[in-house]
mmCIF file of C-alpha atoms and ligand atoms in Angstrom:
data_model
loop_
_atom_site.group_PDB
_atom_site.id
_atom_site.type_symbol
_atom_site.label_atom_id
_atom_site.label_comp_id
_atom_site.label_asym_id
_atom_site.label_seq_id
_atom_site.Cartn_x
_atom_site.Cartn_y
_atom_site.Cartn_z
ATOM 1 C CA UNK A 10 57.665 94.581 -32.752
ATOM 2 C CA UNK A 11 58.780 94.029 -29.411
ATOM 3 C CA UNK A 12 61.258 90.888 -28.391
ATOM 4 C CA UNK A 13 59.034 89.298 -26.645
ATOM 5 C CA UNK A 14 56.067 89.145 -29.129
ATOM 6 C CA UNK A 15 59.293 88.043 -31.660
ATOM 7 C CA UNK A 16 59.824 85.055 -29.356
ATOM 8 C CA UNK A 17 56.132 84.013 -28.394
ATOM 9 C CA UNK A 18 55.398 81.143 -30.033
ATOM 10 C CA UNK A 19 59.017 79.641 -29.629
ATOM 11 C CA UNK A 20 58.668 76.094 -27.548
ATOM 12 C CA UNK A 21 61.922 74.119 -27.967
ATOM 13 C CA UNK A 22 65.803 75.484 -28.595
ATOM 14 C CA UNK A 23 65.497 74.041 -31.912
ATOM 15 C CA UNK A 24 62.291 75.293 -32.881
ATOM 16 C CA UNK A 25 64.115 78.795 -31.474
ATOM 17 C CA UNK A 26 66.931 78.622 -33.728
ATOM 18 C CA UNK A 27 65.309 78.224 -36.915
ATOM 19 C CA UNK A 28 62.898 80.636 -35.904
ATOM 20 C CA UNK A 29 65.201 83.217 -35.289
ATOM 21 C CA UNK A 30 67.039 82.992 -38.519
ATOM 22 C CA UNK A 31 63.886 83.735 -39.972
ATOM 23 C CA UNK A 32 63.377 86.687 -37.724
ATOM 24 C CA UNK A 33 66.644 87.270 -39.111
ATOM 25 C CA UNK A 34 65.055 88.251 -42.085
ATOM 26 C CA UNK A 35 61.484 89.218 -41.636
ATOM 27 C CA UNK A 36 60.620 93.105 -41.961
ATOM 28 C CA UNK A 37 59.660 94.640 -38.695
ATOM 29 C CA UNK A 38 57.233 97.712 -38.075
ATOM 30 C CA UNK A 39 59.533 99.368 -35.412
ATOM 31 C CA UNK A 40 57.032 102.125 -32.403
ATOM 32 C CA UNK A 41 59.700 105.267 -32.127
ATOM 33 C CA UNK A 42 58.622 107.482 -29.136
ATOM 34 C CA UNK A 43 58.672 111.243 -29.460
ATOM 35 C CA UNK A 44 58.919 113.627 -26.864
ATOM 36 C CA UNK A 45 58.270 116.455 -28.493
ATOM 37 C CA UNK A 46 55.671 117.803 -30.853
ATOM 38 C CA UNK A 47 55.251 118.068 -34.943
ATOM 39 C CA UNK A 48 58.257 120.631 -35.932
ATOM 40 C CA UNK A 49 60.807 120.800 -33.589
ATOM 41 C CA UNK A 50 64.539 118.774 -34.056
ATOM 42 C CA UNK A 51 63.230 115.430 -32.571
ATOM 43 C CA UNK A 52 60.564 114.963 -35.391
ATOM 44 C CA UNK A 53 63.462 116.018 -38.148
ATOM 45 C CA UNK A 54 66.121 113.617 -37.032
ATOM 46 C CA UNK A 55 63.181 110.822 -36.178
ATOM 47 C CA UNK A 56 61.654 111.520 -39.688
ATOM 48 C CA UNK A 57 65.135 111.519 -41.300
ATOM 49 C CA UNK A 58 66.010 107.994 -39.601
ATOM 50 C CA UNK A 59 63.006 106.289 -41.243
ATOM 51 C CA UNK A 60 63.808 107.574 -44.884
ATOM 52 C CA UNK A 61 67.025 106.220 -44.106
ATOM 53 C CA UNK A 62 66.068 102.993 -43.095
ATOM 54 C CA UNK A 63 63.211 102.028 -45.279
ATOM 55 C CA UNK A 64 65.589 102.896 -48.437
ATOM 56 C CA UNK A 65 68.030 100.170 -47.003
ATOM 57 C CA UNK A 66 65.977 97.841 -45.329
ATOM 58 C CA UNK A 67 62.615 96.302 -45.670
ATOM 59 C CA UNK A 68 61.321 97.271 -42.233
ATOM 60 C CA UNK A 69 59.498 100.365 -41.732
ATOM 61 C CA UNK A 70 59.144 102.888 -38.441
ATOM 62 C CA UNK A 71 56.307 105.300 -37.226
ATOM 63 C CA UNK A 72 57.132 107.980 -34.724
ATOM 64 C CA UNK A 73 54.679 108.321 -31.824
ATOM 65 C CA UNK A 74 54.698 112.233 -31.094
ATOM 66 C CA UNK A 75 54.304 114.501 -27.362
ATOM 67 C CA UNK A 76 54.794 111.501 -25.610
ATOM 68 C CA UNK A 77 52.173 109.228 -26.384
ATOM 69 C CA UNK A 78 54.037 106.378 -25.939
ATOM 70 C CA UNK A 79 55.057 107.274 -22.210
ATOM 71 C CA UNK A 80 57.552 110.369 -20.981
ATOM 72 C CA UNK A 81 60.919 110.488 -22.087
ATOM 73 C CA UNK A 82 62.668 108.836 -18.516
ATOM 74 C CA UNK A 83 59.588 106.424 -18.845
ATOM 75 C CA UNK A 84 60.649 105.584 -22.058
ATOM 76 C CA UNK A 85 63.883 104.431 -20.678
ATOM 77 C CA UNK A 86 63.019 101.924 -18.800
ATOM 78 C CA UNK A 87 60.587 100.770 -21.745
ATOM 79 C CA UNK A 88 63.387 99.830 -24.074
ATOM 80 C CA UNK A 89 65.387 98.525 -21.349
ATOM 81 C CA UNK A 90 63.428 95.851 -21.251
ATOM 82 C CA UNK A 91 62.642 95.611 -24.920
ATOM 83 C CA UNK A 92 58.916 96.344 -24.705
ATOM 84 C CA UNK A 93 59.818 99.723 -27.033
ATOM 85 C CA UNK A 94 61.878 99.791 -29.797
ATOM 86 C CA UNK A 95 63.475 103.158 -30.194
ATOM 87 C CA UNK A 96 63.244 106.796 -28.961
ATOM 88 C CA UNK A 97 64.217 110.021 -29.320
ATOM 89 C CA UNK A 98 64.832 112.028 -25.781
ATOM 90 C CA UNK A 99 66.308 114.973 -24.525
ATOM 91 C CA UNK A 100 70.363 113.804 -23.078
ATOM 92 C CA UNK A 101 68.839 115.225 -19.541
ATOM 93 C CA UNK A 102 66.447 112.694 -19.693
ATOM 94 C CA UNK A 103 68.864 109.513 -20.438
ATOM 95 C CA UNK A 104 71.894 110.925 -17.334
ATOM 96 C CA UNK A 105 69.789 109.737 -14.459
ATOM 97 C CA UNK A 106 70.150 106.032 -15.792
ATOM 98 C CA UNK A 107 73.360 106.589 -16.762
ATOM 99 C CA UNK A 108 75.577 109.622 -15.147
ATOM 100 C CA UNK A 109 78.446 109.009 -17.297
ATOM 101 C CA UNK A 110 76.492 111.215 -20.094
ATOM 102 C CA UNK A 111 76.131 113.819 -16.856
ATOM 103 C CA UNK A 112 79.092 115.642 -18.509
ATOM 104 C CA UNK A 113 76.960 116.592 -21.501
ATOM 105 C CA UNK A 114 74.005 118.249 -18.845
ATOM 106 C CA UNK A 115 76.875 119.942 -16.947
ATOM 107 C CA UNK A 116 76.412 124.315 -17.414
ATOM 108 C CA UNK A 117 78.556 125.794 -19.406
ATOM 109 C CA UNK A 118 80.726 123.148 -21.150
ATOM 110 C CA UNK A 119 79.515 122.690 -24.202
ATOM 111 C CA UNK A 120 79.439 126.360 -25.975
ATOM 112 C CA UNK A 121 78.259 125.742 -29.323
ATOM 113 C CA UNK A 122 76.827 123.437 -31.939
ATOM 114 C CA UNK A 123 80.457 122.955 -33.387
ATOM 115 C CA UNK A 124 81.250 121.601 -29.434
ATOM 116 C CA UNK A 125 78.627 119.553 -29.252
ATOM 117 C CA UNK A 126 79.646 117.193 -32.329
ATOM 118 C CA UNK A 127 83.317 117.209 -31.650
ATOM 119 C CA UNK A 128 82.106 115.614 -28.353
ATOM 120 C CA UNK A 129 79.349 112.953 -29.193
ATOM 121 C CA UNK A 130 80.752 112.659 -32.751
ATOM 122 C CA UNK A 131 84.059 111.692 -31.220
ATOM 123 C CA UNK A 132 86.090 109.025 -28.808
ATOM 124 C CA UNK A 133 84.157 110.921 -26.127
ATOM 125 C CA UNK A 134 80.494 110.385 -27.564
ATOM 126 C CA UNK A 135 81.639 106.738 -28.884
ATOM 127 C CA UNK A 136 82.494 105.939 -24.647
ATOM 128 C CA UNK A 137 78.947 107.355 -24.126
ATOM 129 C CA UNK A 138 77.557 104.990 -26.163
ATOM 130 C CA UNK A 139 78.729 101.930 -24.988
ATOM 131 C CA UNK A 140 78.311 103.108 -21.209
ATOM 132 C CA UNK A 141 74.295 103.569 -21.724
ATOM 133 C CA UNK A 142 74.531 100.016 -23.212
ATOM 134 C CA UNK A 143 76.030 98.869 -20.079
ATOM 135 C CA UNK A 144 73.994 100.823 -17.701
ATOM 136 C CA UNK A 145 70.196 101.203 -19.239
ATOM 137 C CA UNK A 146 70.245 98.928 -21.772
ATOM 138 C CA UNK A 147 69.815 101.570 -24.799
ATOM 139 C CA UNK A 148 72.235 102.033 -27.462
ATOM 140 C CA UNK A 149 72.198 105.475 -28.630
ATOM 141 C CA UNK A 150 72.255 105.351 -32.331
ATOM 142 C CA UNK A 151 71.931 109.142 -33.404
ATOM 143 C CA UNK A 152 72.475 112.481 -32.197
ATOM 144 C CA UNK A 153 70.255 115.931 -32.956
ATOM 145 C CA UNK A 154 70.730 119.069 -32.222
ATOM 146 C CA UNK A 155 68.826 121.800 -30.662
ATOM 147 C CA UNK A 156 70.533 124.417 -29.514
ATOM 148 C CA UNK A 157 70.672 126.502 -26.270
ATOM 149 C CA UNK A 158 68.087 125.597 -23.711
ATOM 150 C CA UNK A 159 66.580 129.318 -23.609
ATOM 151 C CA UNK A 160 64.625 130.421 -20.140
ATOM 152 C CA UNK A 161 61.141 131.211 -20.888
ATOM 153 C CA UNK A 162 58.512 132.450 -18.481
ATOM 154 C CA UNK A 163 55.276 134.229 -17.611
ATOM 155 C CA UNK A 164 55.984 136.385 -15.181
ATOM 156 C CA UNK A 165 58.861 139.138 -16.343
ATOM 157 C CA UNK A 166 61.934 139.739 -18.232
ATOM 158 C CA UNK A 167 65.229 138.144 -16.340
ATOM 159 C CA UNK A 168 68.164 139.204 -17.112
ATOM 160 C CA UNK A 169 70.136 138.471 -14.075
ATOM 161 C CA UNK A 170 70.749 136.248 -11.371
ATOM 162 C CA UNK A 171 68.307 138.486 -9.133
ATOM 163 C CA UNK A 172 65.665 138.675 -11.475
ATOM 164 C CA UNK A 173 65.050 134.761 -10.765
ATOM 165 C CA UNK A 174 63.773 135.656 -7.300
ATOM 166 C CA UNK A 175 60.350 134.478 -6.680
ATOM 167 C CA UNK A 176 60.102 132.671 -9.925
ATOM 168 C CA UNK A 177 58.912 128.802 -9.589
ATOM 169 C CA UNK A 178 61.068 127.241 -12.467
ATOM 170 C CA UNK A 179 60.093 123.870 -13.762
ATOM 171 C CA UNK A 180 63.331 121.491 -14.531
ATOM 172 C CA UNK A 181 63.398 118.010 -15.942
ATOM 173 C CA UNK A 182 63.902 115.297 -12.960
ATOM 174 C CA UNK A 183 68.017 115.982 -13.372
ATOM 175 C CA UNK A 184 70.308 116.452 -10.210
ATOM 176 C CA UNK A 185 72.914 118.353 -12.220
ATOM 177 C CA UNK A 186 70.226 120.785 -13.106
ATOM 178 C CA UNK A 187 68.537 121.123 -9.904
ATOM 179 C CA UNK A 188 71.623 122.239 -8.650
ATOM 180 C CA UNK A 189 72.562 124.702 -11.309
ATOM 181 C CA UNK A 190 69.057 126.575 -10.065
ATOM 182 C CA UNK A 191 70.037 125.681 -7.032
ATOM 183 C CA UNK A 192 73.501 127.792 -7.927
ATOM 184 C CA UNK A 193 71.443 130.430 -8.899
ATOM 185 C CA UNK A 194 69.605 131.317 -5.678
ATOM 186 C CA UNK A 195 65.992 128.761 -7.267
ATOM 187 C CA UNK A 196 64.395 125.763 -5.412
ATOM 188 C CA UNK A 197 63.319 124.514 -9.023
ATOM 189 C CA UNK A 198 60.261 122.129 -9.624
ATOM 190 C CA UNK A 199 61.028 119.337 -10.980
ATOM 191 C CA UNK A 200 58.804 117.668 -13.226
ATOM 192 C CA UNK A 201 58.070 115.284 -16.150
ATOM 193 C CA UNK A 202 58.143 116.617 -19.847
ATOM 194 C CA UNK A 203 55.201 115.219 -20.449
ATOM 195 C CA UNK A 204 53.448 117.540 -17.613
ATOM 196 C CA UNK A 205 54.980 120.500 -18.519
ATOM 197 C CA UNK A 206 52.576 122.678 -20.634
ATOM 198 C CA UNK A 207 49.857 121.806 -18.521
ATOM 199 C CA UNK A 208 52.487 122.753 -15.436
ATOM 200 C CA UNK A 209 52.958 125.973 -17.452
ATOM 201 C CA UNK A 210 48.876 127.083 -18.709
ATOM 202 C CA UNK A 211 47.694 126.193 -15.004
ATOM 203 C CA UNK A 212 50.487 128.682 -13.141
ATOM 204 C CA UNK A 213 51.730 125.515 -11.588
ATOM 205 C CA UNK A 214 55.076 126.647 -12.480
ATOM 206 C CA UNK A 215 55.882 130.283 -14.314
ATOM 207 C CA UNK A 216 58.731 129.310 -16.297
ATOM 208 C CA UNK A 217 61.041 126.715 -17.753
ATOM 209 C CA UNK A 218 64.117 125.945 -20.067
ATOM 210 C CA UNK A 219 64.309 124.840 -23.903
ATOM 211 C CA UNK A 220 65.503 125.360 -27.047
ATOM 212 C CA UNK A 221 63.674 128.094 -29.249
ATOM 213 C CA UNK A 222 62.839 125.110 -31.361
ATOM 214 C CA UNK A 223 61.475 122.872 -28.625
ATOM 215 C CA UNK A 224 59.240 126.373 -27.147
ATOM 216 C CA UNK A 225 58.270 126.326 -30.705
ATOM 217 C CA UNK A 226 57.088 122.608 -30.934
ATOM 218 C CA UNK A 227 55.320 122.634 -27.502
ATOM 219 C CA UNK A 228 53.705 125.860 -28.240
ATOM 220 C CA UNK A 229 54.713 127.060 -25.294
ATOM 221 C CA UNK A 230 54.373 130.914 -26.983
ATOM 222 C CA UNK A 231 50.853 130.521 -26.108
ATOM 223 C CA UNK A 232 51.538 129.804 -22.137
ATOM 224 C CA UNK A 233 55.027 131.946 -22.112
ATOM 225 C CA UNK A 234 56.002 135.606 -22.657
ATOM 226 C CA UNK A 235 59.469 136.207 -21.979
ATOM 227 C CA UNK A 236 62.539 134.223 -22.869
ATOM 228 C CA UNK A 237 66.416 134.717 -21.483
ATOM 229 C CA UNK A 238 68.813 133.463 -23.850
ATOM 230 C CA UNK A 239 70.942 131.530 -21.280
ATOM 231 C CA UNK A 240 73.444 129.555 -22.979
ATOM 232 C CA UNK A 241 73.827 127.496 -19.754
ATOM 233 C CA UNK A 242 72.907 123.998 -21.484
ATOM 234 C CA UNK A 243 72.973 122.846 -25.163
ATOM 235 C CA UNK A 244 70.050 120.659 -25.986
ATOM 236 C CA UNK A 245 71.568 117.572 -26.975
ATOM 237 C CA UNK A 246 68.321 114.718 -27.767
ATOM 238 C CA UNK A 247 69.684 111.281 -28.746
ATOM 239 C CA UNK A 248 67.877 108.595 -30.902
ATOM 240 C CA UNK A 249 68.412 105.590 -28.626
ATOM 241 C CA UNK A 250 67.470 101.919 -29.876
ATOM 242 C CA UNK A 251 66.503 98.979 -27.257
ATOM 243 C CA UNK A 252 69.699 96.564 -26.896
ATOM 244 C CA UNK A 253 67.655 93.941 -26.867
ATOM 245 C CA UNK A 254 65.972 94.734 -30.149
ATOM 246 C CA UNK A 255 69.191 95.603 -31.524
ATOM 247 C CA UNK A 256 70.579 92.632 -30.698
ATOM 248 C CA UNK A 257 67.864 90.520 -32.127
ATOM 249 C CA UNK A 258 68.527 92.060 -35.815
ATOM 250 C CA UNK A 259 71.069 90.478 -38.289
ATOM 251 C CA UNK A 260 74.273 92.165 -38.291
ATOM 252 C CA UNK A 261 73.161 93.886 -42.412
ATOM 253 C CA UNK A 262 70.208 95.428 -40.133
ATOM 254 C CA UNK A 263 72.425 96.589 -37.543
ATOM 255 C CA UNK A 264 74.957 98.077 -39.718
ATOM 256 C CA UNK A 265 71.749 99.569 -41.893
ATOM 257 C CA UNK A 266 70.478 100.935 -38.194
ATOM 258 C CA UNK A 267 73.193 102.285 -37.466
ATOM 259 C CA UNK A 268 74.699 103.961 -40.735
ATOM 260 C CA UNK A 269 70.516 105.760 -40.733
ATOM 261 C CA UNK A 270 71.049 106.797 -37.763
ATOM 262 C CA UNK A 271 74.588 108.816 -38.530
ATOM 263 C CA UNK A 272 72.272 110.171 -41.830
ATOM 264 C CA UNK A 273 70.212 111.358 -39.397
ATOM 265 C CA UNK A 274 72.336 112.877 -37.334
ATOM 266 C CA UNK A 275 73.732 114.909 -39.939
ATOM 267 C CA UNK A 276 70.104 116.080 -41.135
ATOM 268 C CA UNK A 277 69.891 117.255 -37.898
ATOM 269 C CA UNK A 278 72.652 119.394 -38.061
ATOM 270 C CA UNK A 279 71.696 121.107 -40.912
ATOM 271 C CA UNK A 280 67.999 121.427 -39.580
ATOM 272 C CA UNK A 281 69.397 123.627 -36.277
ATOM 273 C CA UNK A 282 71.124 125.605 -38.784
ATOM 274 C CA UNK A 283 68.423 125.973 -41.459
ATOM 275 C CA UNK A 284 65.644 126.261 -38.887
ATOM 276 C CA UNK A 285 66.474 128.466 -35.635
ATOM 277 C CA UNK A 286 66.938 131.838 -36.234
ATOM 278 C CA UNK A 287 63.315 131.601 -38.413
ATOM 279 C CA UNK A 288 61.546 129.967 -35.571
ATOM 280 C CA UNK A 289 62.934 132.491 -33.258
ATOM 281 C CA UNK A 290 61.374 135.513 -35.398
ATOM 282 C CA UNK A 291 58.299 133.365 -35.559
ATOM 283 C CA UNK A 292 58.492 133.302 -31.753
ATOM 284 C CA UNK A 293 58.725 137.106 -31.508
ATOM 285 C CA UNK A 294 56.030 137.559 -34.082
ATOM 286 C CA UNK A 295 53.730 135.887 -31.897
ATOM 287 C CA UNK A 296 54.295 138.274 -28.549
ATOM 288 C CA UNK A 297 57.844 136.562 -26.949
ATOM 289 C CA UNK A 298 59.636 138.960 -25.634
ATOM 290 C CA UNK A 299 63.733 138.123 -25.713
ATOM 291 C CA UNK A 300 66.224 139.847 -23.184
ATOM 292 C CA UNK A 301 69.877 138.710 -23.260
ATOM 293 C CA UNK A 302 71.707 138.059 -19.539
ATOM 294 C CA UNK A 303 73.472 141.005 -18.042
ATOM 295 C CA UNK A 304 77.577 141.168 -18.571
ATOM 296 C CA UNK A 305 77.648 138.673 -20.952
ATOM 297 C CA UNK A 306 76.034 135.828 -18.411
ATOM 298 C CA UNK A 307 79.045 136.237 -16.076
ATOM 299 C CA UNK A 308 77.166 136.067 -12.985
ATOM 300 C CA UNK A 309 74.923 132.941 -14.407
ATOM 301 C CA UNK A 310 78.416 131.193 -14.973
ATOM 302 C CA UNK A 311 80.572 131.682 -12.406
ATOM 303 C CA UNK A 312 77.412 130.450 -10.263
ATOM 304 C CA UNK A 313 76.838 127.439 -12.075
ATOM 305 C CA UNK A 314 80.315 126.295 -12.765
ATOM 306 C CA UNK A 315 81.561 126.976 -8.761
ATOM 307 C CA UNK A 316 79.497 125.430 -6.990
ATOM 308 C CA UNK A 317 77.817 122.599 -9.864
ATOM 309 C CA UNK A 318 80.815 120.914 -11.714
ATOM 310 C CA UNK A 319 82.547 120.059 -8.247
ATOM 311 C CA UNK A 320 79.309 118.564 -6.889
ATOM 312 C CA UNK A 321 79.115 116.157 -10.190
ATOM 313 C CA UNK A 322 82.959 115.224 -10.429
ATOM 314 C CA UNK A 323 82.126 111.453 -9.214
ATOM 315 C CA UNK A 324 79.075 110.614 -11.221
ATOM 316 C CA UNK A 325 80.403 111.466 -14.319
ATOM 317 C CA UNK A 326 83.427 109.215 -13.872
ATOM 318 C CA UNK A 327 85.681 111.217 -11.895
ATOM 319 C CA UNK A 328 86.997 115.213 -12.809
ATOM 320 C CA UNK A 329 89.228 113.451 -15.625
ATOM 321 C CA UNK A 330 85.660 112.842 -17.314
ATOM 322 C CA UNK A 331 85.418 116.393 -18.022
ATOM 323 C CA UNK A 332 88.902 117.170 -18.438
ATOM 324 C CA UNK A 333 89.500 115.105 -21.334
ATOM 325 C CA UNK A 334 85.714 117.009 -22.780
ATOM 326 C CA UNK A 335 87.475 120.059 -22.286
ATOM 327 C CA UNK A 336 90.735 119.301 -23.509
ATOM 328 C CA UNK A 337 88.745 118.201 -26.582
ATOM 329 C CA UNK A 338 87.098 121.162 -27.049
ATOM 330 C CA UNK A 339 90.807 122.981 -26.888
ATOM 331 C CA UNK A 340 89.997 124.544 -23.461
ATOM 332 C CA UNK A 341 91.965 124.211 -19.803
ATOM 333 C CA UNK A 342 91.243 121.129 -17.371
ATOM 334 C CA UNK A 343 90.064 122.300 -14.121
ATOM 335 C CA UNK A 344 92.740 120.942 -11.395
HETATM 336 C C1 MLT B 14 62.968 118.216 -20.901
HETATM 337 O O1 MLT B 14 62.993 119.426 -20.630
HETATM 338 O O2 MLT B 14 62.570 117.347 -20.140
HETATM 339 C C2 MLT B 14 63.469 117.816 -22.252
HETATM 340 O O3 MLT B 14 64.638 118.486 -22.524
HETATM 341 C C3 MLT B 14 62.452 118.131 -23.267
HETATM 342 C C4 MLT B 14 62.757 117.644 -24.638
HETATM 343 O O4 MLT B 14 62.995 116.473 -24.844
HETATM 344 O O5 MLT B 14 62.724 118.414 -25.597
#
């Protein structure tokens, strides 16, 4: 369903209006893009959304896994203009169309799972929400979680700073993480998910950053041998519907979208927990290596947060943006 095919055969206002009350209440077969592959968090919360919805409602969704229906910033501008319903993305993918959510994809602020749904779960998260409405035209709808986005690479163990040397390091299209590579002494390559296990089997790149369950989905254990657990970003991958779909349901399918979306988000939460530390074995079982940073990451994070947070201060809304994340999260404002 798409709001244009909704509309086609519509040839006067009032043939519109009684049209759309019908609309109203027609079921809809809703196209959710993936960006992932079968097993990883965006499949979980996806699959959870649809259970939710087709108890509630009498419209249905299929999920359209690893991309097929375009590449998660591609996506984007899909559902912008309503020719996608809904999709589930990576937050690093959504900040270039709107650099308000920026604060979520800057290193080192959000430490934990527990910090990453007092933010989006919050005042904070709720501000996010209606500033991608206003900017791309999505409405973000429910929130998974995926964890750290662990290093990963072919070449060698890294476990500090200097150990990045010489490595070509794919990152998503994302200024705030260009320049945390930048930080770290890297020219990164940046490039579209949907190119990046083919960036990664050819030697295009050597190495990249996920979560363990995202390596896991992608199968990148069978282009990848050695992972860092860097804790500089965690994975935060929004279910985001079109506004202008959403706006063309009746308000009971609205509240019904949104209420499966919170189940959702909850399932997810429970899936990171249930799920991580069993991929990550599975990971090692078949040949990762795992090193942790030396001294605790210091030298990763006084990097990162020097010379990136400054940088980002304006696109995010100003240094009060992040202030009132960290002030949530019960730590100091920067000055
Ligand atoms: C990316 O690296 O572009 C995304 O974080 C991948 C994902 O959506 O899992």
């Amino acid at each position: 369903m798409t709001i244009f095919s909704r509309f086609n055969a519509v040839t006067t206002a009032a043939a519109a209006s009684v049209l759309l009350s019908m609309c109203a209440a027609q079921a809809d077969s809703f196209n959710i893009a993936v960006g992932d592959g079968a097993g990883g968090t965006q499949e979980a919360l996806g699959k959870a959304f649809i259970a939710a919805l087709e108890e509630t409602t009498d419209h249905t969704a299929s999920l359209f896994l690893n991309g097929q229906l375009g590449d998660e910033q591609a996506t984007v501008n899909d559902l912008s203009i309503g020719t996608l319903d809904f999709s589930i993305l990576a937050i690093n993918n959504i900040t270039p169309f709107s650099p308000s959510v920026g604060t979520l994809t800057l290193p080192y602020v959000i430490l934990s799972l527990e910090d990453a749904i007092t933010v989006t779960q919050g005042p904070i998260g709720q501000e996010m929400v209606e500033n991608t409405v206003r900017d791309a035209g999505v409405r973000i709808i429910g929130w998974a979680y995926s964890g750290f986005r662990v290093l990963t690479n072919s070449a060698r163990p890294v476990k500090t700073v200097a150990d990045l040397e010489g490595l070509v390091i794919r990152v998503p299209p994302n200024e705030i993480m260009i320049a945390t590579y930048k930080a770290w002494g890297v020219n990164p390559t940046p490039m579209a998910w949907s190119e990046t296990f083919t960036g990664l089997q050819q030697k295009v790149v050597d190495g990249q950053d996920n979560p363990y369950i995202t390596v896991y989905a992608m199968k990148f254990d069978e282009v990848q041998t050695y992972i860092t657990n860097l804790r500089y970003l965690f994975s935060i991958e929004p279910l985001v519907v079109s506004e202008a779909v959403f706006q063309g349901l009746s308000s009971e399918d609205q509240a019904a979208v949104l209420a499966a979306g919170k189940s959702a988000t909850d399932f997810s939460v429970q899936f990171l927990r249930n799920e991580e530390e069993t991929i990550k074995a599975e990971l090692v079982s078949r040949g990762m290596e795992i090193s942790d940073p030396a001294d605790n990451e210091a030298e990763f994070i006084k990097l990162a947060t020097e010379a990136v947070w400054p940088q980002f201060y304006e696109p995010i809304g100003g240094v009060e943006k992040l202030n009132d994340v960290l002030t949530a999260l019960g730590r100091d404002p920067v000055n």
